[in-house]
Coordinates of C-alpha atoms and ligand atoms in Angstrom, one line a residue:
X1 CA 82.1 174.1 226.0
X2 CA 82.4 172.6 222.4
X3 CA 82.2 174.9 219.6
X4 CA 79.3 174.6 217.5
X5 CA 79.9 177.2 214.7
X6 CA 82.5 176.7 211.8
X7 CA 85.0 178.6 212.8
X8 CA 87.2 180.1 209.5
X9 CA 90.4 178.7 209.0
X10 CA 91.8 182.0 207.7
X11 CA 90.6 185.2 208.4
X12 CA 91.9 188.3 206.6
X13 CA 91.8 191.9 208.2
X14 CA 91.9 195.4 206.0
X15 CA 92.3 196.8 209.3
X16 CA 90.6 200.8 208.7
X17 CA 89.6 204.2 210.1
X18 CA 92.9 204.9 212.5
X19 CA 92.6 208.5 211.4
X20 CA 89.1 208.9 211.3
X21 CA 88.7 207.4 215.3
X22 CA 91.4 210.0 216.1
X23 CA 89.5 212.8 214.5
X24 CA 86.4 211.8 216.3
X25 CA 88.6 211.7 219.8
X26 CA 90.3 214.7 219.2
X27 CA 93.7 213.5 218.9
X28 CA 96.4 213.2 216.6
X29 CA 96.2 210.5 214.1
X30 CA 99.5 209.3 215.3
X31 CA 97.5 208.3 218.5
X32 CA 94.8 206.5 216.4
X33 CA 97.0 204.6 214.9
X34 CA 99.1 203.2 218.1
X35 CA 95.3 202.4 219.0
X36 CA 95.1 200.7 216.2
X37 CA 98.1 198.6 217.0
X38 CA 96.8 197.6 220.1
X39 CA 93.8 195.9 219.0
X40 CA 96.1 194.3 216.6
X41 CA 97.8 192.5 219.4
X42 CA 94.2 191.7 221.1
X43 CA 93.0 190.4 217.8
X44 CA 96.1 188.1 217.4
X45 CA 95.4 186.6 220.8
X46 CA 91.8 186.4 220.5
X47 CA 92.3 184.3 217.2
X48 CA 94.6 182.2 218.6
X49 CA 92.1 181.2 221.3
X50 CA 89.4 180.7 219.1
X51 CA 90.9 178.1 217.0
X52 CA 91.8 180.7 213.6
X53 CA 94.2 178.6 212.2
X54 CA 95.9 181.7 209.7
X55 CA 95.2 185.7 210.7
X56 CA 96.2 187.8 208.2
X57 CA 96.3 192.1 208.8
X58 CA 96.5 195.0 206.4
X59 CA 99.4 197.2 208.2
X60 CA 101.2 199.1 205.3
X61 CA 100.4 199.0 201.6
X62 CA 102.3 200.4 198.6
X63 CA 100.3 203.4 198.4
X64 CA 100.9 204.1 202.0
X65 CA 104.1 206.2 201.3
X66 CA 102.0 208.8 199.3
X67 CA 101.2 209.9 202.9
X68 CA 102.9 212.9 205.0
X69 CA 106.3 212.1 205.6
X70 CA 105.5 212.9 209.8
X71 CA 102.4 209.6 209.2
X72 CA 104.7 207.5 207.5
X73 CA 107.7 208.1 210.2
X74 CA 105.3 207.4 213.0
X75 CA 103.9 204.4 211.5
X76 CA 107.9 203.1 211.1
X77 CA 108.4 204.0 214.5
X78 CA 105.7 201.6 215.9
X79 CA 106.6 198.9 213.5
X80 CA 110.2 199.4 215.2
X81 CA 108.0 199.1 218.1
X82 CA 105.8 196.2 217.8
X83 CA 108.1 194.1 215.9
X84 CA 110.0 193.7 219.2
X85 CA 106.5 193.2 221.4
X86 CA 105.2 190.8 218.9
X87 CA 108.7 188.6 218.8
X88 CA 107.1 188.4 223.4
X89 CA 103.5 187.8 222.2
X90 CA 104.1 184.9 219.4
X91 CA 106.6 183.4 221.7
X92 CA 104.0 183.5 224.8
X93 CA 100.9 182.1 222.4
X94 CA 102.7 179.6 220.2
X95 CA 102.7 182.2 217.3
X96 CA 104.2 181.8 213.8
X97 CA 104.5 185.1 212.4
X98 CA 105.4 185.8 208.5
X99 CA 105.3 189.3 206.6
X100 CA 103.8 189.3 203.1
X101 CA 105.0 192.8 201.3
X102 CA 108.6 193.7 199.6
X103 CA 110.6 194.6 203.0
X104 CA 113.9 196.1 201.3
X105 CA 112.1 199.3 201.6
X106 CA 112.4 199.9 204.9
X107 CA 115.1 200.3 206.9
X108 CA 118.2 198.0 207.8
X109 CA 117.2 197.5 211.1
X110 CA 113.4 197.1 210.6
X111 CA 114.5 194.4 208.1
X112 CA 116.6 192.8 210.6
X113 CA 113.6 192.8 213.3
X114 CA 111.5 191.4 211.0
X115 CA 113.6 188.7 209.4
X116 CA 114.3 188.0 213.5
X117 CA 110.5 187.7 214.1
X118 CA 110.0 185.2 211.3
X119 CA 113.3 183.3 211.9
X120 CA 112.2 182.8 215.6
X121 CA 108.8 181.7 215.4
X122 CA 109.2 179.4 212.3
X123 CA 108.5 176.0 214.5
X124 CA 105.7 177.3 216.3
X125 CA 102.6 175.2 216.0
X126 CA 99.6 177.8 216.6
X127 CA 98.0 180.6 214.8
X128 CA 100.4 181.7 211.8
X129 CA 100.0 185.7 211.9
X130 CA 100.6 187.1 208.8
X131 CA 101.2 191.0 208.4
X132 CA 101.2 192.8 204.8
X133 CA 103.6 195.5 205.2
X134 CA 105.0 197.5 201.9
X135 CA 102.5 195.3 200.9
X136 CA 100.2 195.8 197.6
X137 CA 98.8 193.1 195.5
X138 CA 99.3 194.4 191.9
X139 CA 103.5 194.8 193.1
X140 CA 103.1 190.9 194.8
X141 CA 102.1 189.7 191.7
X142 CA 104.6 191.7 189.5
X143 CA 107.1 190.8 191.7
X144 CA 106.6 187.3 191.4
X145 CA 106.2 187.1 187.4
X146 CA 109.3 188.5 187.6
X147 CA 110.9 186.2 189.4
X148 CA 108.9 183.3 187.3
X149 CA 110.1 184.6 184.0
X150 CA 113.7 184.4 185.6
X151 CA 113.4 180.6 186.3
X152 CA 111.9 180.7 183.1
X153 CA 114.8 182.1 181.7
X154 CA 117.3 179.8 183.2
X155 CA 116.1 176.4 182.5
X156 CA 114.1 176.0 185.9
X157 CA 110.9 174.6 184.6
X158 CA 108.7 174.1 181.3
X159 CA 105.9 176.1 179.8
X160 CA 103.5 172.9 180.6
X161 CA 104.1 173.0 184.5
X162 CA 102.3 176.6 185.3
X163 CA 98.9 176.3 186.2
X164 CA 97.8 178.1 188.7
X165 CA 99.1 176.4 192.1
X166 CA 102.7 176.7 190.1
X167 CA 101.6 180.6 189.9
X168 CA 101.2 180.4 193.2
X169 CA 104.0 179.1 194.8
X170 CA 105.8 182.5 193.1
X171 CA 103.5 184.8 195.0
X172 CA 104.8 186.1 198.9
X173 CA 101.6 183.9 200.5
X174 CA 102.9 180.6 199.1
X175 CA 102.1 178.0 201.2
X176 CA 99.5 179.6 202.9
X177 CA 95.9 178.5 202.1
X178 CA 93.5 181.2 200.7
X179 CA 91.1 183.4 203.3
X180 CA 87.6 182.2 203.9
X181 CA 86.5 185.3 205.2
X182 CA 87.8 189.0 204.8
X183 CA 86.9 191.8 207.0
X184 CA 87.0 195.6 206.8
X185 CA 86.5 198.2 209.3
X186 CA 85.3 202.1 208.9
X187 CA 82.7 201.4 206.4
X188 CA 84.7 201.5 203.2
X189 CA 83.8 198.5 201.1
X190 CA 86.5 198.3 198.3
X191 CA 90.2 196.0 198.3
X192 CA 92.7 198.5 198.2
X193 CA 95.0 196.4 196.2
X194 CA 94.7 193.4 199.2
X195 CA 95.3 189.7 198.4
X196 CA 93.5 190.1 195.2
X197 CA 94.3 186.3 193.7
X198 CA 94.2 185.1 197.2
X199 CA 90.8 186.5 197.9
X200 CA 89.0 185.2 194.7
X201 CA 85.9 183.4 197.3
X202 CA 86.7 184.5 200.3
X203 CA 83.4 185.8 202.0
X204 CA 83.1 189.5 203.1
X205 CA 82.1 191.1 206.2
X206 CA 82.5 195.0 206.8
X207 CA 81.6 196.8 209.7
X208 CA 81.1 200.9 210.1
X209 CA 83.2 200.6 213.5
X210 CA 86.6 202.1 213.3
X211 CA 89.7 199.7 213.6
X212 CA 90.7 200.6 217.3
X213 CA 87.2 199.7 218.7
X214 CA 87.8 196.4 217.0
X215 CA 87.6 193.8 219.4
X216 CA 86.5 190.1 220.3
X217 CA 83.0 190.7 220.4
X218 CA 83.2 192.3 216.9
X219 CA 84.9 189.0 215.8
X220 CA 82.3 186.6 217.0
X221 CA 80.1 188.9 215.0
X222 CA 82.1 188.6 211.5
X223 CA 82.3 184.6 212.6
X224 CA 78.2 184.5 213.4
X225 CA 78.1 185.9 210.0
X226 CA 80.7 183.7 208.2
X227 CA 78.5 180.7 209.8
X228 CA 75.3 182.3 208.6
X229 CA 76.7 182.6 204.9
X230 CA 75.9 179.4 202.3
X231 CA 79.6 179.1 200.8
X232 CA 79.8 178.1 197.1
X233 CA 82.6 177.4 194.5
X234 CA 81.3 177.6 191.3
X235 CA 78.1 176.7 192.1
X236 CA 78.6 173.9 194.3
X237 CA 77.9 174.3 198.1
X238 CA 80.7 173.3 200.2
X239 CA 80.4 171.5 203.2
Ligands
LIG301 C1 94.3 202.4 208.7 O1 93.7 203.6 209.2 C2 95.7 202.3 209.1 C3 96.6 202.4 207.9 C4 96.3 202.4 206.6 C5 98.1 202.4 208.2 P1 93.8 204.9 208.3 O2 95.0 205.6 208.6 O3 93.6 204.6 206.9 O4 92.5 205.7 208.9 P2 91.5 206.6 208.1 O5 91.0 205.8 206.9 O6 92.2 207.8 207.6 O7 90.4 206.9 209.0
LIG302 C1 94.2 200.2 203.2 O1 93.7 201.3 203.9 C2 95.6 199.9 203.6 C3 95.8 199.4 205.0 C4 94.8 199.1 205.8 C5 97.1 199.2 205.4 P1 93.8 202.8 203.3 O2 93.0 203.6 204.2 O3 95.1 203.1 203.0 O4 93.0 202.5 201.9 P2 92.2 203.5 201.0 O5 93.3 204.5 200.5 O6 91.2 204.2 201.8 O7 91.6 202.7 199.9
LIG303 MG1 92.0 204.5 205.6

């Protein structure tokens, strides 16, 4: 059956309530969060299915590390995890997957694993799965000033050429096109430092449900509601 609703070409995911779906179950929040990362891998091939062309998820932000040092082992441990799984998954669904976030935090072999994941996967043609790990917008945007003022420094370009796709091209999503429609889980409705530039007119959809309940149904729902929104840039409806 032909679709008849838009669906968004990218779709990004604060992915949040691990802890609090835990607490509710009476488990560890270790186990809410390996939850968590399986209806990461269900969202990635539900997207793919439904024609999302770009899926990008929350996983790790800069603040992240202020947690306990026994949360932010576990979370490295099934990053270890999953970064070998999803290498399977992207290769099985025509996957290109890409991690937006500074990774020379983490350890050499994490790095490795994911530099693998990106390496392998660069000439596939379906969804492009983006996952912002160490990831925080404010240090993305630093970061890449930096980098600017560098090529600034050493002859690389002229005042006149920044505008803001130049800008762009310096920040850790270049290339990729902005989201059309973010969505948060748990019932928290703020950004915590996430694609800030990127998001400037994106729509928003946020849901009470925690993130391991996440599934397709709950999609469709965030797409009925994209389809149900009147986009507009500046004023102008797009079509
Ligand atoms: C989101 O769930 C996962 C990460 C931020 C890694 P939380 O761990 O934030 O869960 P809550 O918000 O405490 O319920
Ligand atoms: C945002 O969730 C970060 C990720 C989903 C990785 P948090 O749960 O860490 O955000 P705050 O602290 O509640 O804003
Ligand atoms: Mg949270």
């Amino acid at each position: 059956m032909a679709e008849d609703r838009k669906i968004p070409n990218h779709v990004a995911i604060i992915l949040d309530g691990n802890g609090r779906w835990a607490k509710a179950h009476n488990k560890p929040r270790n186990f809410g969060h390996a939850e968590g990362c399986k209806a990461v891998e269900q969202t990635v091939e539900d997207a793919a299915r439904i024609g999302i062309k770009y899926l990008t998820v929350y996983g790790f932000s800069t603040e992240n590390w202020k947690r306990s040092q026994e949360e932010v082992g576990a979370l490295m441990k099934l990053f270890r995890y999953y970064a070998k799984r999803l290498l399977k998954i992207a290769k099985a669904n025509n996957v290109r997957v890409k991690m937006i976030g500074e990774r020379s935090r983490f350890e050499e072999d994490l790095i490795v694993a994911i530099n693998r994941l990106e390496d392998e996967t660069k000439d596939n043609t379906g969804l492009t799965f983006v996952i912002a790990v160490n990831y925080g917008s404010r240090d993305e945007i630093v970061r890449g000033t930096k980098k600017m003022l560098t090529d600034y420094k050493n002859g690389k370009f002229a005042l006149d050429e920044v505008d803001e796709s130049f800008f762009e091209s310096y920040l850790d999503t270049a290339g990729i096109p902005d989201p059309d429609l973010l969505i948060r889980t748990s019932g928290e409705q703020r950004l915590s430092n996430y694609l800030l530039w990127q998001l400037a007119y994106a729509e928003f959809y946020f849901t009470d449900i925690y993130w391991p309940d996440f599934n397709k149904q709950e999609l469709d729902k965030a797409i009925d509601y994209y389809n149900n929104r009147e986009r507009r840039f500046g004023g102008r409806l797009s079509n």
